[in-house]
Short mmCIF file of C-alpha atoms in Angstrom, two decimals:
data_model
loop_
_atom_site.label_atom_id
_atom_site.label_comp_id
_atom_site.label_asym_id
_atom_site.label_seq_id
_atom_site.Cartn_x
_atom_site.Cartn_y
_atom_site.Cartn_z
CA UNK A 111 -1.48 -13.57 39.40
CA UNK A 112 -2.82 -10.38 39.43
CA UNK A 113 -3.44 -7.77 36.51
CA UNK A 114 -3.40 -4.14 36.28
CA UNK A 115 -6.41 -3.02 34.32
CA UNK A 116 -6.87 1.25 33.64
CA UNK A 117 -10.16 2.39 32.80
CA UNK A 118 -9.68 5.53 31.03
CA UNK A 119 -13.37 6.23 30.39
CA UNK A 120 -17.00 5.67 32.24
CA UNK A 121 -18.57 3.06 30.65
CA UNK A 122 -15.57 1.60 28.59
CA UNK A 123 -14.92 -2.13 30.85
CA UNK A 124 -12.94 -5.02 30.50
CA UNK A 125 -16.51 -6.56 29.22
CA UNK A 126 -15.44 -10.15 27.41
CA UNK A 127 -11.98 -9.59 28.48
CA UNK A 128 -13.15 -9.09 32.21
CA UNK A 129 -15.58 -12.81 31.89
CA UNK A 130 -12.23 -14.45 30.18
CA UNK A 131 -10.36 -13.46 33.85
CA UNK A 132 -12.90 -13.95 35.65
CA UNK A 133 -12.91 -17.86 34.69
CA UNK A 134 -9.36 -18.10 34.77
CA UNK A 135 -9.77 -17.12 37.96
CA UNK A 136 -7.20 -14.52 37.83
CA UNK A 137 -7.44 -10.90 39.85
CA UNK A 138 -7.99 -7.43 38.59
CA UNK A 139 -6.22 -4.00 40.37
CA UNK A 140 -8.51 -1.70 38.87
CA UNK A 141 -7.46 1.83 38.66
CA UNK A 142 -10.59 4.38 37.17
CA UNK A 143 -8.46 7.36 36.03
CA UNK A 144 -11.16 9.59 35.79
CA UNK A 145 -12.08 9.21 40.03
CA UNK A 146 -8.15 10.26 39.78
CA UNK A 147 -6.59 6.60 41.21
CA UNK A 148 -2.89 6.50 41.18
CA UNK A 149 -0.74 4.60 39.11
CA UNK A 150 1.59 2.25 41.04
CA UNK A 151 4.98 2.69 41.29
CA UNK A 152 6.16 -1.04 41.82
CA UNK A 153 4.14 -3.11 39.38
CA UNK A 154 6.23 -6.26 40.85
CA UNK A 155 3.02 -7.54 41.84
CA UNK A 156 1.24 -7.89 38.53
CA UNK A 157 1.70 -10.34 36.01
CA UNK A 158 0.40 -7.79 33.27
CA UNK A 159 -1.24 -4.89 32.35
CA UNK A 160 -4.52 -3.59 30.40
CA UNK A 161 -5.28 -0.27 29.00
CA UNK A 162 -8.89 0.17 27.85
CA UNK A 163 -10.66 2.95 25.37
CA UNK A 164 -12.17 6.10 25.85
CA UNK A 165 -13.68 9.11 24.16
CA UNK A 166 -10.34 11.14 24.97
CA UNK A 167 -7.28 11.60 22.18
CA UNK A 168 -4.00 9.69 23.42
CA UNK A 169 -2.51 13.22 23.39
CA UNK A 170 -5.02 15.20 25.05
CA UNK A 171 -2.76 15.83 28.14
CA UNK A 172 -4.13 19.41 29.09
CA UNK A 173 -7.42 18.08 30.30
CA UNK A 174 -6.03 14.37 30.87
CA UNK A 175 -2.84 14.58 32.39
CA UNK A 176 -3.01 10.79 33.47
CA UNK A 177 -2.35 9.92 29.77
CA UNK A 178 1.60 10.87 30.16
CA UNK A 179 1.52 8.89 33.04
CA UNK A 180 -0.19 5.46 31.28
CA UNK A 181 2.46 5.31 28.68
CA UNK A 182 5.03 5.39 31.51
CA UNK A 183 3.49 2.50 32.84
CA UNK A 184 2.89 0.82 29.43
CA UNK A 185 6.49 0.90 28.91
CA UNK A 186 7.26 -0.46 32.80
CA UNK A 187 5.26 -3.38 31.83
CA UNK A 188 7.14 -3.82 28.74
CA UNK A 189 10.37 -3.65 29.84
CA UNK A 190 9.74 -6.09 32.36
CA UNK A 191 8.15 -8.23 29.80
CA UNK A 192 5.27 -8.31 31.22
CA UNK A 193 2.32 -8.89 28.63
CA UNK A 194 0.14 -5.81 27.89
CA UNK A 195 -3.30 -5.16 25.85
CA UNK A 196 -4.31 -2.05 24.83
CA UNK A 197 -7.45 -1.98 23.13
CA UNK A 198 -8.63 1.22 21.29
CA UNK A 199 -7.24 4.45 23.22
CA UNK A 200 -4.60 2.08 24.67
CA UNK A 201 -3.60 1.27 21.56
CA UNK A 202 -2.74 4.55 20.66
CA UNK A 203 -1.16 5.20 23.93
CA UNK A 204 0.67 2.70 23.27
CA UNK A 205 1.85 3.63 20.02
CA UNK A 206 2.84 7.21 21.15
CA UNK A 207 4.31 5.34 24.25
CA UNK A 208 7.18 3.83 21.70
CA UNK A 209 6.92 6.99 19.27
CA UNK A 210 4.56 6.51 16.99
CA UNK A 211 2.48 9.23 15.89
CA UNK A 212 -1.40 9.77 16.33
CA UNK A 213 -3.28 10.49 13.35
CA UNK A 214 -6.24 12.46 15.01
CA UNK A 215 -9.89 13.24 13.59
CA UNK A 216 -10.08 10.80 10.64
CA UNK A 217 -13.37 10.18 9.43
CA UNK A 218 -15.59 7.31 11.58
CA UNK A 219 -14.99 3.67 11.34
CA UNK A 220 -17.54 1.91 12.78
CA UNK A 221 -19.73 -1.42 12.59
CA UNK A 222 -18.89 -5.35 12.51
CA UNK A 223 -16.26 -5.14 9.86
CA UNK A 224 -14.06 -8.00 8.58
CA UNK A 225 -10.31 -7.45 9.14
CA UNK A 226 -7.41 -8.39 7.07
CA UNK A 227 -4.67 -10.09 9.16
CA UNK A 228 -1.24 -9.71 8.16
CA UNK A 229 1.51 -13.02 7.88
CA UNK A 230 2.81 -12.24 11.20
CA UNK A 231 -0.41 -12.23 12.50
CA UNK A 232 -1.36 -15.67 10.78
CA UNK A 233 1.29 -17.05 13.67
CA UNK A 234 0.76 -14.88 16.30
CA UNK A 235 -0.34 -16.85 19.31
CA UNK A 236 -3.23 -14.07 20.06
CA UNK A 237 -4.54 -13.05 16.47
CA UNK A 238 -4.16 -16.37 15.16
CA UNK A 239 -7.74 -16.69 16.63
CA UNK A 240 -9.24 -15.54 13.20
CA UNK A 241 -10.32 -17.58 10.78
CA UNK A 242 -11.40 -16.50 7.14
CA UNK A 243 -14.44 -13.84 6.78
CA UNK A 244 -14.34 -13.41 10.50
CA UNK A 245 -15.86 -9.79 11.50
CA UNK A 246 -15.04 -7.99 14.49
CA UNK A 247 -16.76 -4.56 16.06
CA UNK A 248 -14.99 -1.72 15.34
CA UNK A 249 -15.62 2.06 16.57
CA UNK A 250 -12.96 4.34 15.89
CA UNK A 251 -11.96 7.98 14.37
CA UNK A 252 -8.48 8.30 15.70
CA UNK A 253 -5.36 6.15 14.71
CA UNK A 254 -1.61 5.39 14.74
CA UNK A 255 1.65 4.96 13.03
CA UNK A 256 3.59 1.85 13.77
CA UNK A 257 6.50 2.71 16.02
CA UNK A 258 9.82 1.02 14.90
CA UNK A 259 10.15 -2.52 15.50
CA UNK A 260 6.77 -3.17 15.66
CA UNK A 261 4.89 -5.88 14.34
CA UNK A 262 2.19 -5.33 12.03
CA UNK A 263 -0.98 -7.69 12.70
CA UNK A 264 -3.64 -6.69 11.13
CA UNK A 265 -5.73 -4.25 9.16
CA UNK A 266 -9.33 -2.79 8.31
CA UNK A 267 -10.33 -1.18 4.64
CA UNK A 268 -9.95 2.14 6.40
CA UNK A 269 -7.40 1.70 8.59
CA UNK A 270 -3.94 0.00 7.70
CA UNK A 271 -3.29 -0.39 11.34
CA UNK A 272 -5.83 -1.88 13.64
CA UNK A 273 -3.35 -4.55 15.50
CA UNK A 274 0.32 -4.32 15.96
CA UNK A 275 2.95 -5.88 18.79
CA UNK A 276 5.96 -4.73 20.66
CA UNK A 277 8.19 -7.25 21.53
CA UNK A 278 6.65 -10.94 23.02
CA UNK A 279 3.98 -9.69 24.58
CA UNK A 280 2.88 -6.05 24.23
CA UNK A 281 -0.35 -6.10 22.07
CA UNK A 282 -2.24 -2.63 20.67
CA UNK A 283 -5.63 -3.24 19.19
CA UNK A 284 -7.88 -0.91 17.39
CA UNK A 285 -11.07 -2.73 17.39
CA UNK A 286 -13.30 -3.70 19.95
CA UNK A 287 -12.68 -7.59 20.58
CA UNK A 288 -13.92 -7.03 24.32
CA UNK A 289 -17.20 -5.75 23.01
CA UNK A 290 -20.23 -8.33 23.06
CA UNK A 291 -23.33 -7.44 21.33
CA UNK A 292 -24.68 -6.45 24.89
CA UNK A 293 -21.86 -4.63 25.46
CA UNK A 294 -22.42 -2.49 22.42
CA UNK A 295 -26.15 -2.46 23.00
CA UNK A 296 -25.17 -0.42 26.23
CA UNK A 297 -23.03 1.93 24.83
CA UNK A 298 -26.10 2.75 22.61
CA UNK A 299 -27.66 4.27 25.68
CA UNK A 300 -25.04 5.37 27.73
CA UNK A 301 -23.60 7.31 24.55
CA UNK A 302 -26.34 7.64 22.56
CA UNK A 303 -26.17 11.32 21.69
CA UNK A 304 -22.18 11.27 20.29
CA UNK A 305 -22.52 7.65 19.03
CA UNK A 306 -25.65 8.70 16.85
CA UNK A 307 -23.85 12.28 16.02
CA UNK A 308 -20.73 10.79 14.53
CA UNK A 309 -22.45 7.53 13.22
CA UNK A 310 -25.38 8.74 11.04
CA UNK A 311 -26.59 5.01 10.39
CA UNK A 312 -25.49 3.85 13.90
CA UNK A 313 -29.25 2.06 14.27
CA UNK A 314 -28.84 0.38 11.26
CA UNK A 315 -25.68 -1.17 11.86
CA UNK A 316 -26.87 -2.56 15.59
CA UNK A 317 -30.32 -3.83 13.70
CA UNK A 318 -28.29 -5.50 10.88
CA UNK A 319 -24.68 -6.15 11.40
CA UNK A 320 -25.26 -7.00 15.50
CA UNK A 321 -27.68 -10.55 14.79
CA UNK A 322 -25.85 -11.52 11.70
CA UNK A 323 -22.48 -11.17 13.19
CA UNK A 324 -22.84 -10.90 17.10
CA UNK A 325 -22.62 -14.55 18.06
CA UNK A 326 -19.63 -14.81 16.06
CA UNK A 327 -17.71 -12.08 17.15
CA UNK A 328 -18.80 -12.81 20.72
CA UNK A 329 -17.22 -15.99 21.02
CA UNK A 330 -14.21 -14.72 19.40
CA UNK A 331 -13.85 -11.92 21.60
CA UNK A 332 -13.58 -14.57 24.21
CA UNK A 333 -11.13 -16.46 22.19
CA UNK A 334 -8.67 -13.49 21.95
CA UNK A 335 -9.12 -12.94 25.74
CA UNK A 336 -8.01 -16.80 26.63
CA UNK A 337 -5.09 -16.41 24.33
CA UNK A 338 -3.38 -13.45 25.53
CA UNK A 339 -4.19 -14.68 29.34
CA UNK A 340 -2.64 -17.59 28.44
CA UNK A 341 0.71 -15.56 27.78
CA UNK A 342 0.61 -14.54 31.37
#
């Protein structure tokens, strides 16, 4: 079984998601968007699809044009009922894939921040994984509307939509579940500068909230990741 993964940004990997595959022993196609790697056009070969984040807008087609062509394949995917995770930017792309709107510029979310998991997503085979006062890492300015038919899974104080699902299978998640404390500790140098210019008390949140929480979250991360490769 093989799975499309698109990397929309430098820097932005599969991270735990990429370790959970990597023990199920279960190929990547990785397509970088940004060295301009196509799309495929018969995705009979995969078994399922993931979009990552990036510091782009999901509708900033003028100077990324590939976005147009992402949703097209989030909704191939779908249609064939293949499963799909879109985690941050490919959440949003997939919420303007099945018409939601993007709500762009809101003011920064960001640290490890409990979430508050809706009914649905009490029984959801994926986000079923949290238990009470879990916290997860979130970094975030830009959000979504639900699309219709969509299944609400979650939510943050700020954001009333961090985790929703289309269909079986087709999951769009705010927050950063792929993110490992290590993970986030290189983000901190590979995007210092805009990290520390739209997070004013960035260091404090890696000094404090990254030990108390880190080991935590990391092992859920990895918890998420089984789950939804399990629906493969």
């Amino acid at each position: 079984m093989t799975v499309l993964v698109i990397e929309n940004c430098e820097n932005v990997t599969l991270g735990l998601l990429g370790q959970a595959l990597d023990h199920a022993k279960m190929p990547i196609d990785l397509r970088v968007m940004t060295q301009n790697d196509p799309l495929p056009t018969d995705i009979s070969k995969f078994n399922g699809l993931v979009v990552l984040g990036g510091l782009q807008h999901a509708r900033a087609d003028e100077e990324f044009p590939f976005l147009k062509d992402v949703c097209d394949t989030i909704l191939a995917f779908h249609e064939a009922d293949k499963p799909v995770m879109g985690i941050c930017l490919g959440s949003q792309l997939i919420a303007r894939a099945f018409g939601g709107e993007n709500i762009l510029g809101n003011p920064v979310e960001a640290g490890w921040l409990p979430l508050q998991v809706s009914e649905q997503g009490k029984q959801d085979p994926v986000i079923s994984a949290f238990e009470e006062d879990d916290h997860i890492f979130i970094l975030h300015t830009d959000t979504y509307t639900l699309p219709k038919d969509a299944v609400h899974l979650a939510s943050s104080e700020m954001t009333p939509n961090q985790a929703f699902k289309m269909g079986r299978a087709t999951y769009a998640i705010q927050f950063h579940f792929e993110c490992s404390v290590d993970q986030v500790n290189h983000w901190n140098g590979c995007f210092h500068g805009p990290i520390n210019e739209l997070v004013p008390h960035w260091n404090e949140i890696l000094e404090e909230q990254g030990p108390k929480f880190g080991p935590r979250t990391d092992a859920l991360g990895l918890e998420i990741s089984r789950r939804w490769i399990a629906l493969l």
